[in-house]
Protein backbone atom coordinates (compact mmCIF):
# COMPACT_ATOMS: atom_id res chain seq x y z
CA UNK A 1 0.00 0.00 0.00
CA UNK A 2 1.44 3.38 -0.95
CA UNK A 3 0.58 6.83 0.34
CA UNK A 4 2.11 9.51 -1.87
CA UNK A 5 2.98 12.80 -0.19
CA UNK A 6 3.39 15.23 -3.09
CA UNK A 7 3.98 18.21 -0.81
CA UNK A 8 7.10 16.62 0.70
CA UNK A 9 7.95 14.58 -2.43
CA UNK A 10 7.97 11.13 -0.84
CA UNK A 11 6.03 7.90 -0.67
CA UNK A 12 5.08 6.07 2.51
CA UNK A 13 4.83 2.32 1.99
CA UNK A 14 2.88 -0.09 4.19
CA UNK A 15 2.66 -3.88 3.79
CA UNK A 16 0.45 -6.76 4.85
CA UNK A 17 2.93 -9.53 5.61
CA UNK A 18 6.58 -10.59 5.57
CA UNK A 19 6.42 -11.54 1.88
CA UNK A 20 5.36 -7.99 0.96
CA UNK A 21 8.10 -6.60 3.21
CA UNK A 22 10.68 -8.77 1.42
CA UNK A 23 9.52 -7.52 -2.00
CA UNK A 24 9.69 -3.86 -0.90
CA UNK A 25 13.12 -4.36 0.62
CA UNK A 26 14.40 -5.84 -2.63
CA UNK A 27 12.58 -3.34 -4.87
CA UNK A 28 14.09 -0.29 -3.19
CA UNK A 29 17.34 -1.88 -1.94
CA UNK A 30 16.72 -0.95 1.69
CA UNK A 31 16.67 -2.71 5.03
CA UNK A 32 13.28 -2.22 6.68
CA UNK A 33 13.34 -1.98 10.49
CA UNK A 34 9.97 -0.42 11.35
CA UNK A 35 6.32 -0.56 10.27
CA UNK A 36 6.52 1.97 7.43
CA UNK A 37 9.01 2.59 4.65
CA UNK A 38 9.52 6.24 3.67
CA UNK A 39 10.94 6.73 0.17
CA UNK A 40 12.20 10.29 -0.27
CA UNK A 41 12.02 11.55 -3.85
CA UNK A 42 9.54 8.86 -4.91
CA UNK A 43 6.20 10.29 -6.00
CA UNK A 44 5.11 8.32 -9.09
CA UNK A 45 3.44 4.96 -8.63
CA UNK A 46 3.38 4.45 -12.40
CA UNK A 47 7.01 5.37 -13.13
CA UNK A 48 8.88 4.58 -9.91
CA UNK A 49 6.99 2.28 -7.56
CA UNK A 50 5.27 -0.14 -9.95
CA UNK A 51 8.31 -0.98 -12.09
CA UNK A 52 10.56 -1.44 -9.03
CA UNK A 53 8.08 -3.81 -7.38
CA UNK A 54 7.50 -5.75 -10.61
CA UNK A 55 11.24 -6.21 -11.13
CA UNK A 56 11.69 -7.37 -7.52
CA UNK A 57 8.88 -9.92 -7.84
CA UNK A 58 10.31 -11.27 -11.09
CA UNK A 59 13.76 -11.68 -9.53
CA UNK A 60 12.55 -13.62 -6.47
PDB file of C-alpha atoms in Angstrom:
ATOM      1  CA  UNK A   1       0.000   0.000   0.000  1.00  0.00           C
ATOM      2  CA  UNK A   2       1.442   3.384  -0.952  1.00  0.00           C
ATOM      3  CA  UNK A   3       0.581   6.832   0.339  1.00  0.00           C
ATOM      4  CA  UNK A   4       2.105   9.513  -1.875  1.00  0.00           C
ATOM      5  CA  UNK A   5       2.977  12.799  -0.192  1.00  0.00           C
ATOM      6  CA  UNK A   6       3.386  15.228  -3.092  1.00  0.00           C
ATOM      7  CA  UNK A   7       3.983  18.211  -0.813  1.00  0.00           C
ATOM      8  CA  UNK A   8       7.103  16.623   0.703  1.00  0.00           C
ATOM      9  CA  UNK A   9       7.955  14.577  -2.427  1.00  0.00           C
ATOM     10  CA  UNK A  10       7.974  11.128  -0.844  1.00  0.00           C
ATOM     11  CA  UNK A  11       6.033   7.905  -0.668  1.00  0.00           C
ATOM     12  CA  UNK A  12       5.078   6.072   2.505  1.00  0.00           C
ATOM     13  CA  UNK A  13       4.831   2.320   1.990  1.00  0.00           C
ATOM     14  CA  UNK A  14       2.878  -0.089   4.191  1.00  0.00           C
ATOM     15  CA  UNK A  15       2.656  -3.880   3.789  1.00  0.00           C
ATOM     16  CA  UNK A  16       0.445  -6.758   4.850  1.00  0.00           C
ATOM     17  CA  UNK A  17       2.931  -9.534   5.614  1.00  0.00           C
ATOM     18  CA  UNK A  18       6.581 -10.592   5.566  1.00  0.00           C
ATOM     19  CA  UNK A  19       6.416 -11.544   1.876  1.00  0.00           C
ATOM     20  CA  UNK A  20       5.364  -7.987   0.965  1.00  0.00           C
ATOM     21  CA  UNK A  21       8.098  -6.601   3.209  1.00  0.00           C
ATOM     22  CA  UNK A  22      10.678  -8.767   1.417  1.00  0.00           C
ATOM     23  CA  UNK A  23       9.519  -7.516  -1.997  1.00  0.00           C
ATOM     24  CA  UNK A  24       9.688  -3.862  -0.902  1.00  0.00           C
ATOM     25  CA  UNK A  25      13.118  -4.357   0.622  1.00  0.00           C
ATOM     26  CA  UNK A  26      14.404  -5.836  -2.634  1.00  0.00           C
ATOM     27  CA  UNK A  27      12.584  -3.342  -4.869  1.00  0.00           C
ATOM     28  CA  UNK A  28      14.088  -0.295  -3.190  1.00  0.00           C
ATOM     29  CA  UNK A  29      17.342  -1.884  -1.939  1.00  0.00           C
ATOM     30  CA  UNK A  30      16.723  -0.954   1.691  1.00  0.00           C
ATOM     31  CA  UNK A  31      16.670  -2.714   5.034  1.00  0.00           C
ATOM     32  CA  UNK A  32      13.279  -2.224   6.684  1.00  0.00           C
ATOM     33  CA  UNK A  33      13.336  -1.980  10.487  1.00  0.00           C
ATOM     34  CA  UNK A  34       9.972  -0.420  11.352  1.00  0.00           C
ATOM     35  CA  UNK A  35       6.325  -0.560  10.273  1.00  0.00           C
ATOM     36  CA  UNK A  36       6.523   1.972   7.433  1.00  0.00           C
ATOM     37  CA  UNK A  37       9.005   2.590   4.649  1.00  0.00           C
ATOM     38  CA  UNK A  38       9.522   6.240   3.669  1.00  0.00           C
ATOM     39  CA  UNK A  39      10.938   6.735   0.173  1.00  0.00           C
ATOM     40  CA  UNK A  40      12.196  10.286  -0.268  1.00  0.00           C
ATOM     41  CA  UNK A  41      12.025  11.552  -3.848  1.00  0.00           C
ATOM     42  CA  UNK A  42       9.544   8.861  -4.906  1.00  0.00           C
ATOM     43  CA  UNK A  43       6.196  10.285  -6.003  1.00  0.00           C
ATOM     44  CA  UNK A  44       5.113   8.323  -9.087  1.00  0.00           C
ATOM     45  CA  UNK A  45       3.440   4.960  -8.626  1.00  0.00           C
ATOM     46  CA  UNK A  46       3.380   4.454 -12.396  1.00  0.00           C
ATOM     47  CA  UNK A  47       7.010   5.367 -13.134  1.00  0.00           C
ATOM     48  CA  UNK A  48       8.882   4.582  -9.909  1.00  0.00           C
ATOM     49  CA  UNK A  49       6.992   2.278  -7.557  1.00  0.00           C
ATOM     50  CA  UNK A  50       5.268  -0.137  -9.947  1.00  0.00           C
ATOM     51  CA  UNK A  51       8.309  -0.985 -12.088  1.00  0.00           C
ATOM     52  CA  UNK A  52      10.557  -1.442  -9.028  1.00  0.00           C
ATOM     53  CA  UNK A  53       8.083  -3.815  -7.378  1.00  0.00           C
ATOM     54  CA  UNK A  54       7.496  -5.745 -10.607  1.00  0.00           C
ATOM     55  CA  UNK A  55      11.242  -6.212 -11.133  1.00  0.00           C
ATOM     56  CA  UNK A  56      11.694  -7.366  -7.517  1.00  0.00           C
ATOM     57  CA  UNK A  57       8.882  -9.921  -7.835  1.00  0.00           C
ATOM     58  CA  UNK A  58      10.309 -11.270 -11.094  1.00  0.00           C
ATOM     59  CA  UNK A  59      13.758 -11.682  -9.532  1.00  0.00           C
ATOM     60  CA  UNK A  60      12.547 -13.618  -6.471  1.00  0.00           C
TER      61      UNK A  60
END
